[in-house]
Coordinates of C-alpha atoms in Angstrom, one line a residue:
X14 CA 52.5 4.3 28.1
X15 CA 50.6 1.1 28.2
X16 CA 47.3 3.1 29.3
X17 CA 48.1 5.6 26.2
X18 CA 48.5 3.0 24.2
X19 CA 45.8 1.1 25.1
X20 CA 43.5 4.3 24.5
X21 CA 45.3 5.1 21.1
X22 CA 44.8 1.6 19.7
X23 CA 40.7 1.7 21.0
X24 CA 40.2 5.0 19.6
X25 CA 40.0 3.6 15.9
X26 CA 37.2 1.3 17.0
X27 CA 35.1 3.8 18.4
X28 CA 35.6 6.0 15.3
X29 CA 35.1 3.6 12.5
X30 CA 32.6 0.9 14.3
X31 CA 29.4 3.9 14.2
X32 CA 30.0 4.1 10.2
X33 CA 29.4 0.8 9.1
X34 CA 25.8 0.2 10.0
X35 CA 25.3 3.6 7.9
X36 CA 26.6 2.3 5.6
X37 CA 25.3 -1.4 5.1
X38 CA 21.8 0.5 5.6
X39 CA 22.4 2.8 2.7
X40 CA 23.2 0.3 1.1
X41 CA 20.6 -1.2 1.7
X42 CA 18.2 1.5 0.6
X43 CA 19.8 2.0 -2.6
X44 CA 19.5 -1.2 -3.2
X45 CA 15.9 -1.2 -2.8
X46 CA 15.3 1.8 -4.9
X47 CA 17.2 0.2 -8.1
X48 CA 15.2 -3.2 -7.4
X49 CA 11.9 -0.4 -7.6
X50 CA 13.0 1.4 -10.3
X51 CA 13.8 -1.7 -12.3
X52 CA 10.1 -2.9 -11.6
X53 CA 9.0 0.1 -13.4
X54 CA 8.9 -1.4 -17.0
X55 CA 7.3 -4.5 -16.5
X56 CA 4.8 -2.5 -14.6
X57 CA 3.5 -0.3 -16.7
X58 CA 2.8 -3.3 -19.0
X59 CA 0.9 -4.9 -16.5
X60 CA -1.1 -1.1 -16.2
X61 CA -1.8 -1.3 -20.0
X62 CA -3.6 -4.3 -20.0
X63 CA -6.5 -2.3 -18.0
X64 CA -5.9 1.8 -18.9
X65 CA -4.6 3.1 -21.5
X66 CA -1.7 5.4 -21.9
X67 CA -3.2 8.1 -20.8
X68 CA -5.2 7.2 -18.7
X69 CA -2.4 5.2 -17.0
X70 CA -0.2 8.0 -16.4
X71 CA -2.5 10.9 -15.5
X72 CA -3.7 8.3 -12.3
X73 CA -0.2 6.7 -12.0
X74 CA 0.6 11.4 -11.4
X75 CA -2.5 11.3 -9.1
X76 CA -2.0 8.9 -6.6
X77 CA 1.7 9.6 -6.4
X78 CA 0.6 13.1 -5.8
X79 CA -1.6 12.5 -3.3
X80 CA 0.8 10.5 -1.4
X81 CA 3.6 12.5 -1.2
X82 CA 1.5 15.6 -0.4
X83 CA 0.5 13.3 2.2
X84 CA 3.5 13.1 3.2
X85 CA 4.5 16.9 3.2
X86 CA 1.5 17.8 4.7
X87 CA 2.0 14.9 8.0
X88 CA 6.1 16.1 8.3
X89 CA 5.2 20.8 7.9
X90 CA 7.0 20.7 5.6
X91 CA 7.3 24.4 4.4
X92 CA 6.8 25.5 1.0
X93 CA 9.4 25.4 -1.4
X94 CA 10.9 29.0 -1.6
X95 CA 9.7 30.7 -5.4
X96 CA 13.6 31.0 -6.6
X97 CA 12.8 27.3 -6.5
X98 CA 9.7 26.8 -9.0
X99 CA 11.3 26.8 -11.9
X100 CA 14.1 23.8 -11.1
X101 CA 10.8 22.0 -9.6
X102 CA 9.2 22.4 -12.6
X103 CA 11.8 21.3 -15.2
X104 CA 11.7 17.6 -12.7
X105 CA 8.2 18.1 -13.0
X106 CA 8.5 18.2 -17.0
X107 CA 11.0 15.9 -17.1
X108 CA 10.9 13.0 -14.2
X109 CA 6.8 13.2 -13.3
X110 CA 5.3 13.7 -17.1
X111 CA 8.1 13.4 -19.6
X112 CA 9.5 10.1 -18.8
X113 CA 6.2 8.5 -17.5
X114 CA 4.0 9.8 -20.8
X115 CA 6.8 8.7 -23.6
X116 CA 7.7 5.1 -21.9
X117 CA 4.1 4.3 -21.5
X118 CA 3.9 5.0 -25.2
X119 CA 7.0 3.6 -26.3
X120 CA 5.3 0.3 -24.8
X121 CA 3.0 0.2 -26.4
X122 CA 4.3 -1.6 -29.4
X123 CA 7.6 -2.4 -28.0
X124 CA 9.0 -4.8 -25.1
X125 CA 10.1 -4.1 -21.8
X126 CA 13.5 -6.0 -22.4
X127 CA 13.8 -3.7 -25.8
X128 CA 13.2 -0.7 -24.0
X129 CA 15.6 -1.7 -20.7
X130 CA 18.2 -1.8 -23.0
X131 CA 17.5 1.9 -24.1
X132 CA 17.1 3.2 -20.8
X133 CA 19.7 1.8 -19.7
X134 CA 21.6 4.6 -21.3
X135 CA 20.3 6.7 -18.8
X136 CA 23.1 7.1 -16.5
X137 CA 25.5 8.2 -19.5
X138 CA 23.0 10.8 -20.8
X139 CA 22.3 12.3 -17.1
X140 CA 26.1 12.5 -16.7
X141 CA 26.6 14.5 -20.0
X142 CA 23.7 16.9 -18.7
X143 CA 24.8 17.4 -15.6
X144 CA 28.3 18.3 -17.2
X145 CA 26.7 20.6 -19.9
X146 CA 24.4 22.1 -16.7
X147 CA 27.7 22.8 -14.1
X148 CA 30.6 23.5 -17.0
X149 CA 32.1 20.8 -15.9
X150 CA 34.8 19.4 -18.4
X151 CA 35.4 16.0 -17.6
X152 CA 38.0 13.7 -19.4
X153 CA 38.3 12.2 -23.0
X154 CA 38.3 8.7 -21.7
X155 CA 34.7 10.1 -20.6
X156 CA 33.2 11.4 -23.1
X157 CA 34.5 8.3 -25.4
X158 CA 32.7 5.9 -23.0
X159 CA 29.8 8.2 -23.1
X160 CA 29.8 7.6 -27.4
X161 CA 30.4 3.7 -27.1
X162 CA 27.7 3.9 -24.8
X163 CA 25.7 5.5 -27.2
X164 CA 26.6 3.7 -30.5
X165 CA 25.8 0.4 -28.7
X166 CA 22.7 1.0 -27.7
X167 CA 22.1 2.6 -31.3
X168 CA 23.2 -0.4 -33.3
X169 CA 20.9 -2.7 -31.0
X170 CA 17.7 -0.5 -31.8
X171 CA 18.6 -0.2 -35.0
X172 CA 19.2 -3.9 -35.2
X173 CA 16.3 -5.4 -33.1
X174 CA 13.8 -2.7 -35.2
X175 CA 15.1 -4.5 -38.9
X176 CA 17.5 -1.5 -40.1
X177 CA 15.6 1.8 -39.0
X178 CA 14.6 3.7 -36.5
X179 CA 10.4 3.0 -35.0
X180 CA 8.2 5.5 -33.7
X181 CA 8.6 3.8 -29.9
X182 CA 12.2 4.0 -30.1
X183 CA 12.2 7.5 -31.0
X184 CA 9.2 8.0 -27.9
X185 CA 12.7 6.2 -25.3
X186 CA 15.2 8.7 -26.7
X187 CA 13.0 11.3 -26.4
X188 CA 12.6 9.7 -22.2
X189 CA 16.5 9.9 -22.1
X190 CA 16.5 13.0 -23.0
X191 CA 13.7 14.5 -20.8
X192 CA 14.3 12.2 -17.6
X193 CA 17.9 13.0 -18.1
X194 CA 17.2 17.2 -17.8
X195 CA 14.5 16.0 -14.8
X196 CA 17.2 13.7 -12.8
X197 CA 20.4 16.6 -13.3
X198 CA 17.9 19.6 -12.3
X199 CA 16.5 17.9 -9.4
X200 CA 20.3 16.9 -7.7
X201 CA 20.8 20.5 -8.2
X202 CA 17.6 21.6 -5.8
X203 CA 18.7 18.3 -3.5
X204 CA 21.2 20.2 -2.2
X205 CA 19.2 23.0 -0.9
X206 CA 16.2 21.1 0.1
X207 CA 16.2 16.7 1.0
X208 CA 15.5 14.6 -2.3
X209 CA 12.2 13.2 -1.5
X210 CA 10.8 16.9 -0.9
X211 CA 12.0 17.2 -4.4
X212 CA 10.4 15.0 -6.2
X213 CA 7.1 15.5 -3.6
X214 CA 6.6 19.1 -4.3
X215 CA 7.3 17.8 -8.5
X216 CA 4.5 15.7 -7.7
X217 CA 2.1 18.0 -6.2
X218 CA 3.0 20.7 -8.5
X219 CA 1.9 18.6 -11.7
X220 CA -1.7 18.2 -9.9
X221 CA -3.4 20.9 -11.7
X222 CA -2.3 19.1 -14.8
X223 CA -2.9 15.5 -13.2
X224 CA -5.6 15.7 -12.1
X225 CA -7.8 17.3 -15.0
X226 CA -6.2 15.4 -17.2
X227 CA -7.0 11.1 -15.2
X228 CA -10.9 12.5 -15.8
X229 CA -10.7 13.5 -19.1
X230 CA -8.6 10.0 -20.4
X231 CA -10.9 7.9 -18.1
X232 CA -14.0 9.5 -19.8
X233 CA -12.2 8.6 -23.4
X234 CA -10.1 5.7 -22.7
X235 CA -11.6 2.2 -22.1
X236 CA -10.6 0.7 -18.4
X237 CA -10.8 -3.1 -18.2
X238 CA -9.5 -3.5 -14.6
X239 CA -7.9 -7.0 -14.1
X240 CA -5.8 -7.7 -10.9
X241 CA -2.5 -7.4 -13.4
X242 CA -3.8 -3.7 -14.4
X243 CA -4.6 -2.6 -11.1
X244 CA -0.9 -3.7 -9.1
X245 CA 0.9 -2.3 -12.4
X246 CA -1.1 1.1 -11.8
X247 CA -0.5 0.8 -8.3
X248 CA 3.2 0.1 -8.5
X249 CA 4.2 2.4 -11.1
X250 CA 2.1 5.5 -8.8
X251 CA 3.7 4.2 -5.0
X252 CA 6.7 2.4 -5.9
X253 CA 8.3 3.2 -8.9
X254 CA 7.7 6.9 -8.7
X255 CA 7.6 8.0 -4.8
X256 CA 9.0 5.2 -2.6
X257 CA 11.8 4.1 -5.1
X258 CA 12.6 7.9 -4.6
X259 CA 12.6 8.0 -1.5
X260 CA 15.1 5.4 -0.1
X261 CA 17.0 5.9 -3.4
X262 CA 17.9 9.0 -2.3
X263 CA 18.2 7.9 1.3
X264 CA 20.9 5.6 0.6
X265 CA 22.6 8.2 -2.0
X266 CA 22.9 10.7 1.6
X267 CA 24.2 7.7 3.2
X268 CA 26.7 5.9 0.8
X269 CA 27.1 9.0 -1.6
X270 CA 26.4 9.2 -4.6
X271 CA 29.3 7.1 -6.7
X272 CA 28.7 4.2 -4.7
X273 CA 25.1 4.5 -5.0
X274 CA 25.5 4.7 -9.0
X275 CA 27.9 1.4 -9.2
X276 CA 24.5 -0.3 -7.6
X277 CA 22.2 1.6 -10.4
X278 CA 24.5 0.0 -12.4
X279 CA 22.3 -3.4 -12.8
X280 CA 18.6 -1.7 -13.3
X281 CA 19.1 -2.9 -17.1
X282 CA 19.7 -6.7 -16.6
X283 CA 17.4 -6.9 -13.7
X284 CA 14.1 -5.8 -15.5
X285 CA 15.2 -7.7 -18.6
X286 CA 15.4 -10.9 -15.8
X287 CA 11.9 -9.0 -14.6
X288 CA 10.2 -9.0 -18.0
X289 CA 11.5 -12.6 -18.4
X290 CA 9.8 -13.9 -15.2
X291 CA 6.8 -11.8 -15.2
X292 CA 5.6 -11.4 -18.5
X293 CA 7.2 -14.6 -20.3
X294 CA 9.1 -12.1 -22.6
X295 CA 11.5 -14.3 -24.8
X296 CA 14.7 -11.8 -26.3
X297 CA 17.9 -13.3 -27.9
X298 CA 21.4 -12.5 -26.5
X299 CA 21.4 -9.3 -28.2
X300 CA 19.7 -7.6 -25.4
X301 CA 22.0 -8.4 -22.3
X302 CA 25.2 -8.5 -23.7
X303 CA 24.3 -4.9 -25.4
X304 CA 23.2 -4.2 -21.3
X305 CA 26.5 -5.1 -20.2
X306 CA 28.2 -3.3 -22.7
X307 CA 26.3 -0.2 -21.7
X308 CA 27.1 -1.1 -18.1
X309 CA 30.8 -1.1 -18.4
X310 CA 30.5 2.3 -20.4
X311 CA 28.8 3.6 -17.3
X312 CA 31.8 2.5 -15.2
X313 CA 34.1 3.9 -17.5
X314 CA 32.6 7.2 -17.0
X315 CA 32.4 6.9 -13.2
X316 CA 35.9 6.2 -12.6
X317 CA 36.9 9.3 -15.4

Protein backbone atom coordinates (compact mmCIF):
# COMPACT_ATOMS: atom_id res chain seq x y z
CA UNK A 1 0.00 0.00 0.00
CA UNK A 2 2.82 2.38 0.82
CA UNK A 3 4.50 1.64 -2.51
CA UNK A 4 1.26 2.33 -4.35
CA UNK A 5 0.73 5.53 -2.42
CA UNK A 6 4.23 6.73 -3.26
CA UNK A 7 3.70 5.99 -6.95
CA UNK A 8 0.37 7.78 -6.88
CA UNK A 9 1.78 10.93 -5.34
CA UNK A 10 4.79 10.91 -7.66
CA UNK A 11 2.70 10.75 -10.83
CA UNK A 12 1.45 14.38 -10.86
CA UNK A 13 5.03 15.64 -10.47
CA UNK A 14 6.18 13.64 -13.48
CA UNK A 15 3.24 14.82 -15.59
CA UNK A 16 3.11 18.53 -14.78
CA UNK A 17 6.81 19.34 -14.53
CA UNK A 18 7.61 19.02 -18.26
CA UNK A 19 4.83 21.47 -19.11
CA UNK A 20 6.23 24.29 -17.01
CA UNK A 21 9.23 25.12 -19.26
CA UNK A 22 6.92 25.05 -22.29
CA UNK A 23 4.52 27.54 -20.73
CA UNK A 24 7.37 29.78 -19.59
CA UNK A 25 9.08 29.63 -22.98
CA UNK A 26 5.81 30.31 -24.79
CA UNK A 27 5.06 33.30 -22.56
CA UNK A 28 8.52 34.73 -23.19
CA UNK A 29 8.19 34.28 -26.97
CA UNK A 30 4.72 35.84 -27.08
CA UNK A 31 5.99 38.72 -24.94
CA UNK A 32 8.89 39.27 -27.35
CA UNK A 33 6.39 39.38 -30.19
CA UNK A 34 4.37 42.08 -28.42
CA UNK A 35 7.54 44.12 -27.81
CA UNK A 36 8.47 43.78 -31.49
CA UNK A 37 5.03 44.97 -32.59
CA UNK A 38 5.06 47.88 -30.14
CA UNK A 39 8.20 49.24 -31.82
CA UNK A 40 6.62 49.30 -35.30
CA UNK A 41 5.28 52.86 -35.23
CA UNK A 42 8.40 54.49 -33.75
CA UNK A 43 10.51 52.55 -36.26
CA UNK A 44 8.27 53.71 -39.09
CA UNK A 45 8.70 57.30 -37.93
CA UNK A 46 12.47 56.78 -38.00
CA UNK A 47 12.28 55.22 -41.46
CA UNK A 48 10.39 58.24 -42.79
CA UNK A 49 13.44 60.37 -41.95
CA UNK A 50 15.28 58.70 -44.86
CA UNK A 51 12.62 57.34 -47.19
CA UNK A 52 9.33 58.46 -48.68
CA UNK A 53 6.22 56.55 -47.57
CA UNK A 54 5.92 54.48 -50.74
CA UNK A 55 9.63 53.64 -50.77
CA UNK A 56 9.58 52.63 -47.11
CA UNK A 57 6.63 50.27 -47.49
CA UNK A 58 7.82 48.70 -50.75
CA UNK A 59 11.43 48.16 -49.62
CA UNK A 60 10.15 46.88 -46.28
CA UNK A 61 8.08 44.25 -48.10
CA UNK A 62 10.99 43.20 -50.33
CA UNK A 63 13.46 42.82 -47.44
CA UNK A 64 10.96 40.88 -45.32
CA UNK A 65 10.15 38.61 -48.29
CA UNK A 66 13.85 37.87 -48.85
CA UNK A 67 14.23 36.79 -45.21
CA UNK A 68 11.00 34.78 -45.25
CA UNK A 69 11.75 33.20 -48.61
CA UNK A 70 15.24 32.22 -47.44
CA UNK A 71 13.76 30.46 -44.41
CA UNK A 72 11.12 28.67 -46.50
CA UNK A 73 13.77 27.54 -48.99
CA UNK A 74 16.28 26.47 -46.34
CA UNK A 75 13.67 24.34 -44.56
CA UNK A 76 12.39 22.83 -47.80
CA UNK A 77 8.81 23.96 -47.23
CA UNK A 78 6.47 22.90 -50.01
CA UNK A 79 4.45 25.42 -52.00
CA UNK A 80 1.02 26.15 -50.48
CA UNK A 81 -1.94 24.30 -51.92
CA UNK A 82 -3.95 26.14 -54.55
CA UNK A 83 -7.01 26.21 -52.28
CA UNK A 84 -5.07 28.37 -49.79
CA UNK A 85 -4.02 31.03 -52.31
CA UNK A 86 -7.16 33.14 -51.90
CA UNK A 87 -6.69 33.24 -48.13
CA UNK A 88 -3.01 34.11 -48.51
CA UNK A 89 -4.01 36.93 -50.85
CA UNK A 90 -6.24 38.38 -48.11
CA UNK A 91 -3.36 38.11 -45.61
CA UNK A 92 -1.00 39.78 -48.08
CA UNK A 93 -3.43 42.56 -48.88
CA UNK A 94 -4.18 43.26 -45.23
CA UNK A 95 -0.97 42.61 -43.29
CA UNK A 96 1.81 42.95 -45.88
CA UNK A 97 0.49 45.79 -48.03
CA UNK A 98 -2.60 47.52 -46.64
CA UNK A 99 -1.73 48.01 -42.97
CA UNK A 100 1.90 49.14 -43.51
CA UNK A 101 0.91 51.52 -46.31
CA UNK A 102 -2.02 53.15 -44.50
CA UNK A 103 -0.21 53.53 -41.18
CA UNK A 104 2.90 54.91 -42.88
CA UNK A 105 0.80 57.52 -44.69
CA UNK A 106 -0.90 58.38 -41.40
CA UNK A 107 2.41 58.79 -39.56
CA UNK A 108 3.48 61.52 -41.96
CA UNK A 109 1.12 63.89 -40.15
CA UNK A 110 0.08 61.98 -37.02
CA UNK A 111 2.14 61.26 -33.92
CA UNK A 112 2.99 57.67 -33.04
CA UNK A 113 1.20 58.11 -29.70
CA UNK A 114 -2.02 59.09 -31.46
CA UNK A 115 -1.68 56.20 -33.92
CA UNK A 116 -0.97 53.73 -31.12
CA UNK A 117 -4.21 54.59 -29.33
CA UNK A 118 -6.32 54.31 -32.49
CA UNK A 119 -4.74 51.06 -33.66
CA UNK A 120 -5.02 49.75 -30.09
CA UNK A 121 -8.55 48.92 -31.18
CA UNK A 122 -7.18 46.21 -33.50
CA UNK A 123 -7.84 43.22 -31.19
CA UNK A 124 -11.48 44.27 -30.90
CA UNK A 125 -11.79 44.79 -34.66
CA UNK A 126 -10.20 41.41 -35.29
CA UNK A 127 -12.60 39.77 -32.84
CA UNK A 128 -15.56 41.27 -34.69
CA UNK A 129 -14.21 40.15 -38.08
CA UNK A 130 -13.56 36.69 -36.68
CA UNK A 131 -17.10 36.42 -35.34
CA UNK A 132 -18.53 37.46 -38.71
CA UNK A 133 -16.17 35.16 -40.65
CA UNK A 134 -16.85 32.07 -38.56
CA UNK A 135 -20.56 32.69 -38.01
CA UNK A 136 -20.11 32.69 -34.23
CA UNK A 137 -22.60 34.50 -32.03
CA UNK A 138 -20.75 36.31 -29.23
CA UNK A 139 -22.62 37.38 -26.12
CA UNK A 140 -24.26 40.76 -25.64
CA UNK A 141 -21.47 41.68 -23.22
CA UNK A 142 -18.95 41.10 -26.01
CA UNK A 143 -20.69 43.51 -28.36
CA UNK A 144 -21.23 46.11 -25.64
CA UNK A 145 -17.51 46.05 -24.81
CA UNK A 146 -16.59 46.26 -28.50
CA UNK A 147 -18.85 49.26 -29.06
CA UNK A 148 -17.57 50.94 -25.87
CA UNK A 149 -13.97 50.54 -27.03
CA UNK A 150 -14.80 51.95 -30.46
CA UNK A 151 -16.61 54.92 -28.92
CA UNK A 152 -13.65 55.63 -26.60
CA UNK A 153 -11.18 55.64 -29.52
CA UNK A 154 -13.51 57.72 -31.71
CA UNK A 155 -13.97 60.29 -28.93
CA UNK A 156 -10.21 60.45 -28.39
CA UNK A 157 -9.55 60.84 -32.11
CA UNK A 158 -12.09 63.62 -32.60
CA UNK A 159 -10.88 65.38 -29.46
CA UNK A 160 -7.24 65.24 -30.56
CA UNK A 161 -8.11 66.36 -34.10
CA UNK A 162 -9.93 69.51 -33.03
CA UNK A 163 -13.47 68.22 -33.45
CA UNK A 164 -13.14 66.57 -36.87
CA UNK A 165 -11.48 63.52 -38.32
CA UNK A 166 -8.36 64.10 -40.40
CA UNK A 167 -7.00 62.24 -43.42
CA UNK A 168 -4.50 60.53 -41.10
CA UNK A 169 -7.37 59.29 -38.93
CA UNK A 170 -9.08 57.92 -42.02
CA UNK A 171 -5.91 56.03 -42.91
CA UNK A 172 -5.65 54.60 -39.38
CA UNK A 173 -9.28 53.42 -39.34
CA UNK A 174 -8.80 51.91 -42.79
CA UNK A 175 -5.67 50.16 -41.50
CA UNK A 176 -7.75 48.66 -38.68
CA UNK A 177 -10.18 47.13 -41.14
CA UNK A 178 -7.70 45.65 -43.61
CA UNK A 179 -5.40 44.34 -40.87
CA UNK A 180 -8.30 42.75 -38.99
CA UNK A 181 -9.32 40.97 -42.20
CA UNK A 182 -5.73 39.80 -42.71
CA UNK A 183 -5.40 38.60 -39.11
CA UNK A 184 -8.72 36.75 -39.29
CA UNK A 185 -7.85 34.97 -42.52
CA UNK A 186 -4.33 34.27 -41.27
CA UNK A 187 -5.76 32.72 -38.12
CA UNK A 188 -7.93 30.45 -40.24
CA UNK A 189 -4.97 29.37 -42.38
CA UNK A 190 -2.82 28.82 -39.28
CA UNK A 191 -5.06 25.85 -38.47
CA UNK A 192 -3.73 23.98 -41.50
CA UNK A 193 -0.14 25.29 -41.72
CA UNK A 194 2.34 26.83 -39.26
CA UNK A 195 1.67 30.51 -38.65
CA UNK A 196 5.14 31.63 -39.76
CA UNK A 197 4.56 29.93 -43.09
CA UNK A 198 1.34 31.89 -43.53
CA UNK A 199 3.09 35.26 -43.23
CA UNK A 200 6.14 33.87 -45.08
CA UNK A 201 4.16 32.86 -48.15
CA UNK A 202 2.11 36.07 -48.03
CA UNK A 203 5.36 38.07 -48.18
CA UNK A 204 6.79 35.97 -51.01
CA UNK A 205 3.57 36.18 -53.04
CA UNK A 206 3.78 39.99 -52.85
CA UNK A 207 7.22 40.11 -54.51
CA UNK A 208 5.81 40.63 -58.05
CA UNK A 209 4.22 43.82 -56.67
CA UNK A 210 6.77 45.01 -54.11
CA UNK A 211 9.90 44.67 -56.28
CA UNK A 212 8.75 46.95 -59.14
CA UNK A 213 7.03 49.23 -56.62
CA UNK A 214 10.31 49.57 -54.67
CA UNK A 215 12.28 50.35 -57.84
CA UNK A 216 9.76 52.96 -58.97
CA UNK A 217 9.36 54.55 -55.53
CA UNK A 218 13.12 54.78 -54.94
CA UNK A 219 13.49 56.50 -58.32
CA UNK A 220 10.60 58.90 -57.69
CA UNK A 221 10.98 59.77 -53.99
CA UNK A 222 14.13 61.39 -52.56
CA UNK A 223 16.29 59.27 -50.25
CA UNK A 224 18.40 60.79 -47.45
CA UNK A 225 20.10 57.97 -45.58
CA UNK A 226 20.55 58.44 -41.84
CA UNK A 227 21.27 56.06 -39.00
CA UNK A 228 17.71 56.38 -37.74
CA UNK A 229 16.26 55.87 -41.20
CA UNK A 230 18.21 52.67 -41.88
CA UNK A 231 17.54 51.27 -38.40
CA UNK A 232 13.83 52.01 -38.77
CA UNK A 233 13.67 50.29 -42.17
CA UNK A 234 15.52 47.19 -40.96
CA UNK A 235 13.33 46.87 -37.90
CA UNK A 236 9.96 47.18 -39.64
CA UNK A 237 11.13 44.78 -42.36
CA UNK A 238 12.81 42.08 -40.29
CA UNK A 239 11.79 42.72 -36.69
CA UNK A 240 8.12 43.67 -36.91
CA UNK A 241 7.04 41.97 -40.12
CA UNK A 242 8.82 38.61 -39.88
CA UNK A 243 10.65 37.85 -36.63
CA UNK A 244 7.94 39.43 -34.50
CA UNK A 245 5.27 37.27 -36.08
CA UNK A 246 7.54 34.23 -35.87
CA UNK A 247 7.95 34.37 -32.08
CA UNK A 248 4.34 35.52 -31.67
CA UNK A 249 2.90 32.48 -33.45
CA UNK A 250 5.29 30.12 -31.64
CA UNK A 251 4.24 31.65 -28.33
CA UNK A 252 0.55 31.25 -29.14
CA UNK A 253 1.12 27.62 -30.07
CA UNK A 254 2.75 26.98 -26.69
CA UNK A 255 0.41 28.85 -24.32
CA UNK A 256 -2.78 29.22 -26.34
CA UNK A 257 -4.45 32.19 -27.99
CA UNK A 258 -6.40 33.45 -24.93
CA UNK A 259 -3.31 33.76 -22.73
CA UNK A 260 -1.21 35.27 -25.52
CA UNK A 261 -3.96 37.79 -26.27
CA UNK A 262 -3.81 39.01 -22.70
CA UNK A 263 -0.14 39.89 -23.25
CA UNK A 264 -1.00 41.90 -26.36
CA UNK A 265 -3.17 44.20 -24.26
CA UNK A 266 0.02 46.00 -23.22
CA UNK A 267 1.03 46.86 -26.79
CA UNK A 268 -0.54 50.36 -27.11
CA UNK A 269 0.88 51.41 -23.75
CA UNK A 270 4.33 50.10 -24.73
CA UNK A 271 4.18 52.12 -27.95
CA UNK A 272 3.41 55.24 -25.92
CA UNK A 273 6.54 54.56 -23.87
CA UNK A 274 8.68 54.05 -27.00
CA UNK A 275 7.30 57.20 -28.62
CA UNK A 276 8.41 59.21 -25.57
CA UNK A 277 11.82 57.55 -25.21
CA UNK A 278 12.84 57.21 -28.87
CA UNK A 279 11.06 60.14 -30.49
CA UNK A 280 10.73 62.57 -27.60
CA UNK A 281 7.00 62.91 -28.17
CA UNK A 282 4.81 64.59 -25.57
CA UNK A 283 1.19 63.61 -25.18
CA UNK A 284 -1.67 64.58 -22.93
CA UNK A 285 -3.20 62.35 -20.27
CA UNK A 286 -5.98 61.49 -22.73
CA UNK A 287 -3.69 59.10 -24.65
CA UNK A 288 -2.80 56.67 -21.83
CA UNK A 289 -6.29 56.96 -20.32
CA UNK A 290 -7.92 56.02 -23.63
CA UNK A 291 -5.41 53.18 -24.08
CA UNK A 292 -6.32 51.83 -20.64
CA UNK A 293 -10.05 52.13 -21.44
CA UNK A 294 -9.54 50.14 -24.65
CA UNK A 295 -7.47 47.60 -22.69
CA UNK A 296 -10.38 47.08 -20.27
CA UNK A 297 -12.84 46.65 -23.16
CA UNK A 298 -10.58 44.08 -24.83
CA UNK A 299 -10.23 42.19 -21.54
CA UNK A 300 -14.03 42.01 -21.31
CA UNK A 301 -14.32 40.62 -24.83
CA UNK A 302 -11.64 38.02 -24.05
CA UNK A 303 -13.63 36.81 -21.05
CA UNK A 304 -16.85 36.84 -23.04
